[in-house]
GROMACS .gro file of C-alpha atoms in nm:
model
  103
    1UNK     CA    1   1.939  -1.041  -0.825
    2UNK     CA    2   2.204  -0.775  -0.883
    3UNK     CA    3   2.318  -0.555  -0.596
    4UNK     CA    4   2.231  -0.197  -0.690
    5UNK     CA    5   2.360   0.090  -0.473
    6UNK     CA    6   2.067   0.267  -0.305
    7UNK     CA    7   2.150   0.607  -0.456
    8UNK     CA    8   2.101   0.460  -0.802
    9UNK     CA    9   1.771   0.282  -0.739
   10UNK     CA   10   1.538   0.568  -0.840
   11UNK     CA   11   1.743   0.634  -1.153
   12UNK     CA   12   1.737   0.267  -1.254
   13UNK     CA   13   1.358   0.245  -1.229
   14UNK     CA   14   1.314   0.582  -1.402
   15UNK     CA   15   1.126   0.734  -1.109
   16UNK     CA   16   1.034   1.101  -1.098
   17UNK     CA   17   0.986   1.104  -0.721
   18UNK     CA   18   0.856   1.463  -0.715
   19UNK     CA   19   0.549   1.339  -0.908
   20UNK     CA   20   0.457   1.098  -0.627
   21UNK     CA   21   0.191   1.213  -0.377
   22UNK     CA   22   0.363   1.274  -0.045
   23UNK     CA   23   0.075   1.128   0.158
   24UNK     CA   24   0.067   0.796  -0.030
   25UNK     CA   25   0.191   0.478   0.140
   26UNK     CA   26   0.554   0.402   0.066
   27UNK     CA   27   0.736   0.080   0.000
   28UNK     CA   28   0.835   0.059   0.366
   29UNK     CA   29   0.467   0.046   0.463
   30UNK     CA   30   0.369  -0.226   0.218
   31UNK     CA   31   0.690  -0.431   0.252
   32UNK     CA   32   0.598  -0.503   0.613
   33UNK     CA   33   0.275  -0.667   0.486
   34UNK     CA   34   0.429  -0.899   0.222
   35UNK     CA   35   0.319  -1.263   0.239
   36UNK     CA   36   0.541  -1.380  -0.046
   37UNK     CA   37   0.629  -1.324  -0.404
   38UNK     CA   38   0.754  -1.470  -0.727
   39UNK     CA   39   0.937  -1.346  -1.031
   40UNK     CA   40   0.935  -1.432  -1.397
   41UNK     CA   41   1.119  -1.245  -1.672
   42UNK     CA   42   0.956  -0.904  -1.696
   43UNK     CA   43   0.733  -0.928  -1.388
   44UNK     CA   44   0.740  -0.948  -1.011
   45UNK     CA   45   0.425  -1.059  -0.826
   46UNK     CA   46   0.400  -0.975  -0.457
   47UNK     CA   47   0.122  -1.116  -0.236
   48UNK     CA   48  -0.038  -0.931   0.055
   49UNK     CA   49  -0.325  -1.013   0.292
   50UNK     CA   50  -0.663  -0.934   0.138
   51UNK     CA   51  -0.728  -0.668   0.404
   52UNK     CA   52  -0.418  -0.478   0.285
   53UNK     CA   53  -0.563  -0.425  -0.063
   54UNK     CA   54  -0.660  -0.060  -0.008
   55UNK     CA   55  -0.307   0.024   0.107
   56UNK     CA   56  -0.151  -0.166  -0.184
   57UNK     CA   57  -0.391   0.007  -0.428
   58UNK     CA   58  -0.292   0.350  -0.289
   59UNK     CA   59   0.076   0.257  -0.320
   60UNK     CA   60   0.030   0.140  -0.681
   61UNK     CA   61  -0.168   0.452  -0.775
   62UNK     CA   62   0.113   0.672  -0.643
   63UNK     CA   63   0.376   0.465  -0.824
   64UNK     CA   64   0.187   0.503  -1.152
   65UNK     CA   65   0.231   0.880  -1.117
   66UNK     CA   66   0.605   0.880  -1.055
   67UNK     CA   67   0.711   0.561  -1.236
   68UNK     CA   68   0.481   0.566  -1.537
   69UNK     CA   69   0.701   0.339  -1.746
   70UNK     CA   70   0.636   0.051  -1.507
   71UNK     CA   71   0.316  -0.154  -1.485
   72UNK     CA   72   0.153  -0.157  -1.138
   73UNK     CA   73  -0.145  -0.396  -1.133
   74UNK     CA   74  -0.334  -0.488  -0.817
   75UNK     CA   75  -0.566  -0.788  -0.824
   76UNK     CA   76  -0.779  -0.938  -0.550
   77UNK     CA   77  -0.884  -1.281  -0.443
   78UNK     CA   78  -0.782  -1.472  -0.134
   79UNK     CA   79  -0.481  -1.240  -0.120
   80UNK     CA   80  -0.414  -0.901  -0.276
   81UNK     CA   81  -0.148  -0.935  -0.546
   82UNK     CA   82   0.064  -0.653  -0.684
   83UNK     CA   83   0.219  -0.738  -1.019
   84UNK     CA   84   0.499  -0.506  -1.125
   85UNK     CA   85   0.601  -0.533  -1.490
   86UNK     CA   86   0.908  -0.377  -1.640
   87UNK     CA   87   1.255  -0.471  -1.759
   88UNK     CA   88   1.466  -0.706  -1.549
   89UNK     CA   89   1.714  -0.436  -1.444
   90UNK     CA   90   1.435  -0.223  -1.298
   91UNK     CA   91   1.284  -0.533  -1.132
   92UNK     CA   92   1.623  -0.598  -0.969
   93UNK     CA   93   1.610  -0.245  -0.827
   94UNK     CA   94   1.252  -0.286  -0.704
   95UNK     CA   95   1.341  -0.615  -0.534
   96UNK     CA   96   1.631  -0.435  -0.368
   97UNK     CA   97   1.392  -0.169  -0.238
   98UNK     CA   98   1.169  -0.438  -0.084
   99UNK     CA   99   1.472  -0.614   0.066
  100UNK     CA  100   1.606  -0.294   0.224
  101UNK     CA  101   1.282  -0.246   0.416
  102UNK     CA  102   1.264  -0.596   0.564
  103UNK     CA  103   1.245  -0.607   0.941
   0.00000   0.00000   0.00000
């Protein structure tokens, strides 16, 4: 993963942050719930507990509004899985955002 300076992260992912609902959960809220993840070219899958699905869905819905060029898919099952699909440079930035919120 490339190290991307934090001031460039929103630009790299093409985010129009003013389009994001202010009351939606942010990455800091969902990052604390992460069980694990995996990455393949073009996609990052992040697993959450099943009971976090509503929060992850609300996060993804907000991200679709501000980062429309990125795919935000939430699927259920034993765990809730958020699959983020975009180019590898933007995925590097998104991984950096998750890493910056780790406790």
